[in-house]
């Protein structure tokens, strides 16, 4: 789920970009994958495809499936085997897909991975070296630690990371709609109170591919939003506008993130299935995010005051 290119730097944590002298390391002797940041917020990791590479891919927990740029798919002589519907922030389109023999990041491999073949012109405009998006169909095979302070990604199959994940466990929630998510993975969603806890919680997808918090109309705060200057972008040749809502505190379990300014799409581009959640929450809102996909929980470490 990629909004960062549209809205610029809507930072949710002013201290995100501390410079550390020591080389970052994952806990528990888990291999460390350094993250290169584009525009100070978009995490990039080097991967290999069918043993070729390395290639720079965006690490995106908000994307259910991995995406490869059309030009790279052509270089690797990948052949589409069908088409699939792809949803975004109020957008929907159909794109070709194929399967990779092997996808590798930091020595961790997943065979027979489904990937969408898609134009990623907006991403390449931010950094021409970006060749695709590493999505949850790869990431869900591991325990995952995304360390935003050290700029490092940790992928673990030994359960070592879980021993170092100190803090409140936030249960991963079932998304709206069908229990059947194939051929995609289930969205990574948590229950969040926006504003006063007296209001019903909403489901937000944890999204490392964006620093722009987003709410669909159905998930807008119960208090009347304050309308700010409208943001816009062009998607598949169509204009899409966004409102900026009044900043409000959000609470996940006992964890509070102060004064988050959500955006909300004014219109849809394309018509697809209803969203599986009420909106998106960037992982940049936290110093680190640990996810145990197999055990169904996340540990969200807030930024120090």
mmCIF file of C-alpha atoms in Angstrom:
data_model
loop_
_atom_site.group_PDB
_atom_site.id
_atom_site.type_symbol
_atom_site.label_atom_id
_atom_site.label_comp_id
_atom_site.label_asym_id
_atom_site.label_seq_id
_atom_site.Cartn_x
_atom_site.Cartn_y
_atom_site.Cartn_z
ATOM 1 C CA UNK A 1 0.000 0.000 0.000
ATOM 2 C CA UNK A 2 2.045 2.949 -1.274
ATOM 3 C CA UNK A 3 0.992 6.550 -0.589
ATOM 4 C CA UNK A 4 4.289 8.158 0.379
ATOM 5 C CA UNK A 5 5.054 9.356 -3.152
ATOM 6 C CA UNK A 6 1.725 11.190 -3.313
ATOM 7 C CA UNK A 7 1.765 13.126 -0.070
ATOM 8 C CA UNK A 8 5.445 13.783 0.532
ATOM 9 C CA UNK A 9 6.674 13.627 4.102
ATOM 10 C CA UNK A 10 3.615 13.432 6.376
ATOM 11 C CA UNK A 11 5.874 12.338 9.234
ATOM 12 C CA UNK A 12 4.292 10.527 12.167
ATOM 13 C CA UNK A 13 7.498 10.371 14.200
ATOM 14 C CA UNK A 14 9.927 13.278 14.151
ATOM 15 C CA UNK A 15 12.694 11.159 15.668
ATOM 16 C CA UNK A 16 12.562 8.441 13.020
ATOM 17 C CA UNK A 17 15.789 9.350 11.340
ATOM 18 C CA UNK A 18 18.448 9.231 14.054
ATOM 19 C CA UNK A 19 21.929 8.482 12.773
ATOM 20 C CA UNK A 20 23.688 5.652 14.580
ATOM 21 C CA UNK A 21 27.421 5.061 14.473
ATOM 22 C CA UNK A 22 27.340 1.350 15.299
ATOM 23 C CA UNK A 23 26.522 -1.134 12.579
ATOM 24 C CA UNK A 24 22.917 -2.264 13.150
ATOM 25 C CA UNK A 25 22.372 -5.869 14.169
ATOM 26 C CA UNK A 26 19.318 -8.046 14.622
ATOM 27 C CA UNK A 27 18.886 -9.628 18.075
ATOM 28 C CA UNK A 28 19.372 -13.348 18.656
ATOM 29 C CA UNK A 29 22.086 -13.725 15.983
ATOM 30 C CA UNK A 30 19.425 -13.409 13.284
ATOM 31 C CA UNK A 31 20.896 -12.211 9.945
ATOM 32 C CA UNK A 32 20.550 -8.448 9.467
ATOM 33 C CA UNK A 33 19.236 -6.894 6.262
ATOM 34 C CA UNK A 34 20.178 -3.204 6.049
ATOM 35 C CA UNK A 35 17.412 -0.919 4.873
ATOM 36 C CA UNK A 36 18.161 1.983 2.564
ATOM 37 C CA UNK A 37 15.639 4.800 2.993
ATOM 38 C CA UNK A 38 14.221 6.698 0.032
ATOM 39 C CA UNK A 39 12.937 10.192 0.859
ATOM 40 C CA UNK A 40 13.701 9.398 4.515
ATOM 41 C CA UNK A 41 10.812 6.980 4.852
ATOM 42 C CA UNK A 42 10.526 4.304 2.172
ATOM 43 C CA UNK A 43 12.483 1.140 3.239
ATOM 44 C CA UNK A 44 14.466 -0.548 0.468
ATOM 45 C CA UNK A 45 16.120 -3.981 0.705
ATOM 46 C CA UNK A 46 18.235 -5.948 -1.777
ATOM 47 C CA UNK A 47 16.733 -9.213 -3.004
ATOM 48 C CA UNK A 48 17.480 -11.896 -5.576
ATOM 49 C CA UNK A 49 15.038 -13.367 -8.077
ATOM 50 C CA UNK A 50 15.701 -16.849 -9.443
ATOM 51 C CA UNK A 51 19.299 -16.390 -8.203
ATOM 52 C CA UNK A 52 19.723 -13.197 -10.278
ATOM 53 C CA UNK A 53 20.325 -9.780 -8.745
ATOM 54 C CA UNK A 54 20.548 -8.063 -6.382
ATOM 55 C CA UNK A 55 17.570 -5.811 -7.037
ATOM 56 C CA UNK A 56 16.199 -3.006 -4.865
ATOM 57 C CA UNK A 57 12.666 -3.676 -3.622
ATOM 58 C CA UNK A 58 10.413 -1.718 -1.256
ATOM 59 C CA UNK A 59 9.606 -3.666 1.938
ATOM 60 C CA UNK A 60 5.816 -3.341 2.145
ATOM 61 C CA UNK A 61 3.826 -5.087 4.889
ATOM 62 C CA UNK A 62 0.746 -3.370 3.484
ATOM 63 C CA UNK A 63 1.012 -5.218 0.153
ATOM 64 C CA UNK A 64 -0.479 -8.710 0.193
ATOM 65 C CA UNK A 65 1.512 -9.779 -2.841
ATOM 66 C CA UNK A 66 4.969 -9.018 -4.253
ATOM 67 C CA UNK A 67 5.124 -6.737 -7.306
ATOM 68 C CA UNK A 68 7.808 -6.664 -9.985
ATOM 69 C CA UNK A 69 8.361 -3.825 -12.434
ATOM 70 C CA UNK A 70 7.372 -4.498 -16.045
ATOM 71 C CA UNK A 71 10.892 -3.729 -17.298
ATOM 72 C CA UNK A 72 12.526 -6.142 -14.822
ATOM 73 C CA UNK A 73 10.013 -8.858 -15.667
ATOM 74 C CA UNK A 74 11.033 -8.444 -19.300
ATOM 75 C CA UNK A 75 14.757 -8.600 -18.417
ATOM 76 C CA UNK A 76 14.180 -11.847 -16.513
ATOM 77 C CA UNK A 77 11.993 -13.210 -19.338
ATOM 78 C CA UNK A 78 9.059 -13.810 -17.019
ATOM 79 C CA UNK A 79 5.832 -14.848 -18.707
ATOM 80 C CA UNK A 80 2.420 -13.907 -17.306
ATOM 81 C CA UNK A 81 0.171 -16.842 -16.434
ATOM 82 C CA UNK A 82 -3.021 -14.876 -15.744
ATOM 83 C CA UNK A 83 -4.441 -11.626 -14.366
ATOM 84 C CA UNK A 84 -5.516 -10.647 -10.862
ATOM 85 C CA UNK A 85 -7.353 -7.733 -9.276
ATOM 86 C CA UNK A 86 -5.092 -5.334 -7.369
ATOM 87 C CA UNK A 87 -6.542 -2.873 -4.837
ATOM 88 C CA UNK A 88 -4.943 0.276 -3.459
ATOM 89 C CA UNK A 89 -6.079 3.400 -1.601
ATOM 90 C CA UNK A 90 -9.454 3.784 -3.253
ATOM 91 C CA UNK A 91 -8.110 2.278 -6.479
ATOM 92 C CA UNK A 92 -8.641 -0.974 -8.328
ATOM 93 C CA UNK A 93 -7.131 -2.456 -11.472
ATOM 94 C CA UNK A 94 -6.262 -5.791 -13.029
ATOM 95 C CA UNK A 95 -2.642 -6.739 -13.667
ATOM 96 C CA UNK A 96 -0.833 -9.809 -15.038
ATOM 97 C CA UNK A 97 0.834 -12.179 -12.608
ATOM 98 C CA UNK A 98 3.369 -14.997 -12.726
ATOM 99 C CA UNK A 99 5.291 -17.274 -10.343
ATOM 100 C CA UNK A 100 8.980 -17.017 -9.460
ATOM 101 C CA UNK A 101 11.057 -20.159 -8.988
ATOM 102 C CA UNK A 102 12.844 -18.597 -6.017
ATOM 103 C CA UNK A 103 12.706 -15.298 -4.137
ATOM 104 C CA UNK A 104 15.557 -14.503 -1.712
ATOM 105 C CA UNK A 105 16.280 -11.759 0.842
ATOM 106 C CA UNK A 106 19.209 -11.924 3.250
ATOM 107 C CA UNK A 107 19.735 -15.642 2.750
ATOM 108 C CA UNK A 108 16.057 -16.419 3.421
ATOM 109 C CA UNK A 109 14.286 -18.000 0.454
ATOM 110 C CA UNK A 110 10.721 -18.753 -0.582
ATOM 111 C CA UNK A 111 10.040 -20.904 -3.676
ATOM 112 C CA UNK A 112 7.155 -20.592 -6.125
ATOM 113 C CA UNK A 113 6.139 -17.047 -5.131
ATOM 114 C CA UNK A 114 3.268 -15.333 -6.925
ATOM 115 C CA UNK A 115 4.157 -11.838 -8.179
ATOM 116 C CA UNK A 116 2.178 -9.095 -9.875
ATOM 117 C CA UNK A 117 3.751 -7.529 -12.982
ATOM 118 C CA UNK A 118 2.955 -3.827 -12.847
ATOM 119 C CA UNK A 119 4.160 -0.369 -13.856
ATOM 120 C CA UNK A 120 5.758 1.269 -10.784
ATOM 121 C CA UNK A 121 6.466 4.646 -12.384
ATOM 122 C CA UNK A 122 5.655 6.601 -9.203
ATOM 123 C CA UNK A 123 8.148 4.578 -7.186
ATOM 124 C CA UNK A 124 10.829 4.867 -9.865
ATOM 125 C CA UNK A 125 10.283 8.623 -9.918
ATOM 126 C CA UNK A 126 11.274 8.622 -6.231
ATOM 127 C CA UNK A 127 14.322 6.412 -6.938
ATOM 128 C CA UNK A 128 15.144 4.908 -10.321
ATOM 129 C CA UNK A 129 16.885 1.931 -8.661
ATOM 130 C CA UNK A 130 13.610 0.557 -7.254
ATOM 131 C CA UNK A 131 12.550 -2.534 -9.229
ATOM 132 C CA UNK A 132 9.569 -3.794 -7.252
ATOM 133 C CA UNK A 133 7.730 -4.315 -3.954
ATOM 134 C CA UNK A 134 8.461 -7.126 -1.498
ATOM 135 C CA UNK A 135 5.047 -8.067 -0.139
ATOM 136 C CA UNK A 136 3.477 -10.277 2.486
ATOM 137 C CA UNK A 137 3.404 -13.403 0.341
ATOM 138 C CA UNK A 138 7.169 -13.499 1.046
ATOM 139 C CA UNK A 139 7.240 -11.886 4.501
ATOM 140 C CA UNK A 140 4.601 -14.128 6.113
ATOM 141 C CA UNK A 141 6.986 -17.104 5.972
ATOM 142 C CA UNK A 142 9.059 -15.557 8.787
ATOM 143 C CA UNK A 143 8.935 -13.817 12.121
ATOM 144 C CA UNK A 144 9.631 -10.221 11.139
ATOM 145 C CA UNK A 145 11.280 -7.315 12.934
ATOM 146 C CA UNK A 146 11.268 -3.917 11.260
ATOM 147 C CA UNK A 147 13.604 -1.657 13.232
ATOM 148 C CA UNK A 148 12.978 1.941 12.158
ATOM 149 C CA UNK A 149 15.632 3.405 14.449
ATOM 150 C CA UNK A 150 18.480 1.220 13.184
ATOM 151 C CA UNK A 151 17.103 0.890 9.644
ATOM 152 C CA UNK A 152 17.333 -2.887 9.626
ATOM 153 C CA UNK A 153 14.998 -5.747 8.670
ATOM 154 C CA UNK A 154 15.184 -9.103 10.480
ATOM 155 C CA UNK A 155 13.618 -12.295 9.084
ATOM 156 C CA UNK A 156 13.668 -15.338 11.352
ATOM 157 C CA UNK A 157 12.578 -18.980 11.190
ATOM 158 C CA UNK A 158 14.156 -20.044 14.517
ATOM 159 C CA UNK A 159 11.800 -18.173 16.909
ATOM 160 C CA UNK A 160 14.835 -16.320 18.295
ATOM 161 C CA UNK A 161 13.385 -12.884 17.554
ATOM 162 C CA UNK A 162 10.272 -13.619 19.606
ATOM 163 C CA UNK A 163 12.419 -13.996 22.743
ATOM 164 C CA UNK A 164 13.659 -10.418 22.318
ATOM 165 C CA UNK A 165 10.292 -8.856 21.412
ATOM 166 C CA UNK A 166 9.534 -7.157 24.716
ATOM 167 C CA UNK A 167 6.240 -5.339 25.146
ATOM 168 C CA UNK A 168 2.508 -5.768 24.823
ATOM 169 C CA UNK A 169 1.317 -8.348 22.336
ATOM 170 C CA UNK A 170 -1.296 -6.927 19.973
ATOM 171 C CA UNK A 171 -3.456 -9.613 18.406
ATOM 172 C CA UNK A 172 -3.764 -9.585 14.633
ATOM 173 C CA UNK A 173 -7.421 -9.212 13.706
ATOM 174 C CA UNK A 174 -9.460 -10.902 11.020
ATOM 175 C CA UNK A 175 -10.077 -8.516 8.126
ATOM 176 C CA UNK A 176 -13.535 -7.823 6.796
ATOM 177 C CA UNK A 177 -15.010 -10.050 4.113
ATOM 178 C CA UNK A 178 -14.323 -13.605 3.056
ATOM 179 C CA UNK A 179 -12.140 -15.975 5.053
ATOM 180 C CA UNK A 180 -10.652 -17.077 1.733
ATOM 181 C CA UNK A 181 -7.716 -14.856 0.729
ATOM 182 C CA UNK A 182 -6.093 -17.033 -1.939
ATOM 183 C CA UNK A 183 -4.090 -16.396 -4.053
ATOM 184 C CA UNK A 184 -3.108 -13.537 -1.713
ATOM 185 C CA UNK A 185 -2.146 -13.510 1.940
ATOM 186 C CA UNK A 186 -4.454 -12.203 4.661
ATOM 187 C CA UNK A 187 -3.988 -8.446 5.347
ATOM 188 C CA UNK A 188 -1.954 -7.526 8.443
ATOM 189 C CA UNK A 189 -4.552 -5.624 10.506
ATOM 190 C CA UNK A 190 -4.880 -4.488 14.121
ATOM 191 C CA UNK A 191 -7.728 -2.936 16.125
ATOM 192 C CA UNK A 192 -7.240 0.796 16.778
ATOM 193 C CA UNK A 193 -9.166 3.419 18.765
ATOM 194 C CA UNK A 194 -9.103 6.839 17.103
ATOM 195 C CA UNK A 195 -9.696 9.788 19.417
ATOM 196 C CA UNK A 196 -11.702 8.973 22.523
ATOM 197 C CA UNK A 197 -11.829 5.313 23.544
ATOM 198 C CA UNK A 198 -15.613 5.610 23.832
ATOM 199 C CA UNK A 199 -15.845 5.306 20.060
ATOM 200 C CA UNK A 200 -15.813 1.879 18.440
ATOM 201 C CA UNK A 201 -12.368 0.717 17.231
ATOM 202 C CA UNK A 202 -11.445 0.481 13.560
ATOM 203 C CA UNK A 203 -9.274 -2.025 11.719
ATOM 204 C CA UNK A 204 -6.054 -0.562 10.303
ATOM 205 C CA UNK A 205 -3.520 -2.342 8.130
ATOM 206 C CA UNK A 206 0.094 -2.033 9.324
ATOM 207 C CA UNK A 207 1.865 -0.581 6.310
ATOM 208 C CA UNK A 208 5.642 -0.217 5.982
ATOM 209 C CA UNK A 209 5.310 1.080 2.406
ATOM 210 C CA UNK A 210 3.824 4.449 3.385
ATOM 211 C CA UNK A 211 4.147 7.246 5.901
ATOM 212 C CA UNK A 212 0.689 8.673 5.158
ATOM 213 C CA UNK A 213 -1.992 7.349 7.566
ATOM 214 C CA UNK A 214 -5.208 6.687 5.654
ATOM 215 C CA UNK A 215 -8.874 6.157 6.482
ATOM 216 C CA UNK A 216 -11.599 5.107 4.089
ATOM 217 C CA UNK A 217 -14.936 6.893 4.499
ATOM 218 C CA UNK A 218 -16.377 4.021 6.543
ATOM 219 C CA UNK A 219 -13.499 4.281 8.980
ATOM 220 C CA UNK A 220 -13.438 8.065 9.411
ATOM 221 C CA UNK A 221 -13.316 9.448 12.972
ATOM 222 C CA UNK A 222 -16.731 9.837 14.593
ATOM 223 C CA UNK A 223 -15.966 13.464 15.406
ATOM 224 C CA UNK A 224 -16.492 15.852 12.494
ATOM 225 C CA UNK A 225 -13.289 16.080 10.476
ATOM 226 C CA UNK A 226 -11.602 19.410 9.929
ATOM 227 C CA UNK A 227 -11.161 19.946 6.213
ATOM 228 C CA UNK A 228 -7.663 21.025 5.225
ATOM 229 C CA UNK A 229 -6.225 21.664 1.751
ATOM 230 C CA UNK A 230 -7.052 18.770 -0.523
ATOM 231 C CA UNK A 231 -4.249 16.514 -1.789
ATOM 232 C CA UNK A 232 -4.451 14.827 -5.167
ATOM 233 C CA UNK A 233 -2.730 12.379 -7.473
ATOM 234 C CA UNK A 234 -3.205 10.853 -10.915
ATOM 235 C CA UNK A 235 -3.841 7.089 -11.010
ATOM 236 C CA UNK A 236 -4.204 5.286 -14.343
ATOM 237 C CA UNK A 237 -4.937 8.623 -15.993
ATOM 238 C CA UNK A 238 -7.663 9.599 -13.487
ATOM 239 C CA UNK A 239 -7.505 12.286 -10.789
ATOM 240 C CA UNK A 240 -8.013 11.177 -7.186
ATOM 241 C CA UNK A 241 -8.451 13.682 -4.351
ATOM 242 C CA UNK A 242 -7.836 13.284 -0.609
ATOM 243 C CA UNK A 243 -9.040 15.173 2.452
ATOM 244 C CA UNK A 244 -6.732 15.720 5.423
ATOM 245 C CA UNK A 245 -8.595 14.968 8.665
ATOM 246 C CA UNK A 246 -8.098 16.640 12.033
ATOM 247 C CA UNK A 247 -5.103 15.161 13.908
ATOM 248 C CA UNK A 248 -6.149 12.827 16.707
ATOM 249 C CA UNK A 249 -4.483 10.480 19.167
ATOM 250 C CA UNK A 250 -4.770 6.779 18.400
ATOM 251 C CA UNK A 251 -4.545 3.852 20.808
ATOM 252 C CA UNK A 252 -3.601 0.233 20.125
ATOM 253 C CA UNK A 253 -4.004 -1.764 23.314
ATOM 254 C CA UNK A 254 -2.169 0.416 25.845
ATOM 255 C CA UNK A 255 0.103 2.010 23.206
ATOM 256 C CA UNK A 256 -0.759 5.610 22.294
ATOM 257 C CA UNK A 257 0.481 7.512 19.227
ATOM 258 C CA UNK A 258 -0.146 11.237 19.480
ATOM 259 C CA UNK A 259 -1.773 13.527 16.938
ATOM 260 C CA UNK A 260 -1.975 11.407 13.809
ATOM 261 C CA UNK A 261 -3.312 13.253 10.746
ATOM 262 C CA UNK A 262 -5.147 10.778 8.530
ATOM 263 C CA UNK A 263 -6.013 11.355 4.891
ATOM 264 C CA UNK A 264 -9.223 10.083 3.304
ATOM 265 C CA UNK A 265 -9.870 9.484 -0.429
ATOM 266 C CA UNK A 266 -12.637 11.606 -1.942
ATOM 267 C CA UNK A 267 -13.230 9.282 -4.880
ATOM 268 C CA UNK A 268 -12.386 5.822 -6.181
ATOM 269 C CA UNK A 269 -10.405 4.990 -9.323
ATOM 270 C CA UNK A 270 -11.754 1.740 -10.728
ATOM 271 C CA UNK A 271 -14.319 -0.457 -9.041
ATOM 272 C CA UNK A 272 -13.323 -3.531 -7.070
ATOM 273 C CA UNK A 273 -14.168 -5.388 -3.898
ATOM 274 C CA UNK A 274 -14.809 -3.512 -0.655
ATOM 275 C CA UNK A 275 -11.724 -2.807 1.499
ATOM 276 C CA UNK A 276 -10.764 -5.502 3.990
ATOM 277 C CA UNK A 277 -10.035 -2.862 6.647
ATOM 278 C CA UNK A 278 -10.920 0.732 7.594
ATOM 279 C CA UNK A 279 -7.576 2.250 6.681
ATOM 280 C CA UNK A 280 -3.787 2.111 6.824
ATOM 281 C CA UNK A 281 -1.302 2.907 9.610
ATOM 282 C CA UNK A 282 2.374 3.390 8.663
ATOM 283 C CA UNK A 283 4.860 1.319 10.649
ATOM 284 C CA UNK A 284 6.922 4.532 10.883
ATOM 285 C CA UNK A 285 4.584 5.450 13.735
ATOM 286 C CA UNK A 286 6.686 3.065 15.864
ATOM 287 C CA UNK A 287 10.359 2.700 16.692
ATOM 288 C CA UNK A 288 10.097 -0.994 15.850
ATOM 289 C CA UNK A 289 7.451 -3.490 14.785
ATOM 290 C CA UNK A 290 7.740 -7.218 15.467
ATOM 291 C CA UNK A 291 5.243 -9.536 13.766
ATOM 292 C CA UNK A 292 4.724 -13.217 14.448
ATOM 293 C CA UNK A 293 2.561 -14.265 11.528
ATOM 294 C CA UNK A 294 2.434 -17.863 12.752
ATOM 295 C CA UNK A 295 1.324 -16.914 16.280
ATOM 296 C CA UNK A 296 -0.938 -14.088 15.143
ATOM 297 C CA UNK A 297 0.381 -11.089 17.073
ATOM 298 C CA UNK A 298 2.514 -7.965 16.780
ATOM 299 C CA UNK A 299 4.648 -6.047 19.282
ATOM 300 C CA UNK A 300 4.617 -2.302 18.556
ATOM 301 C CA UNK A 301 7.342 -0.315 20.308
ATOM 302 C CA UNK A 302 6.485 3.393 20.465
ATOM 303 C CA UNK A 303 9.060 6.102 19.856
ATOM 304 C CA UNK A 304 10.587 7.454 23.057
ATOM 305 C CA UNK A 305 9.155 10.885 24.022
#
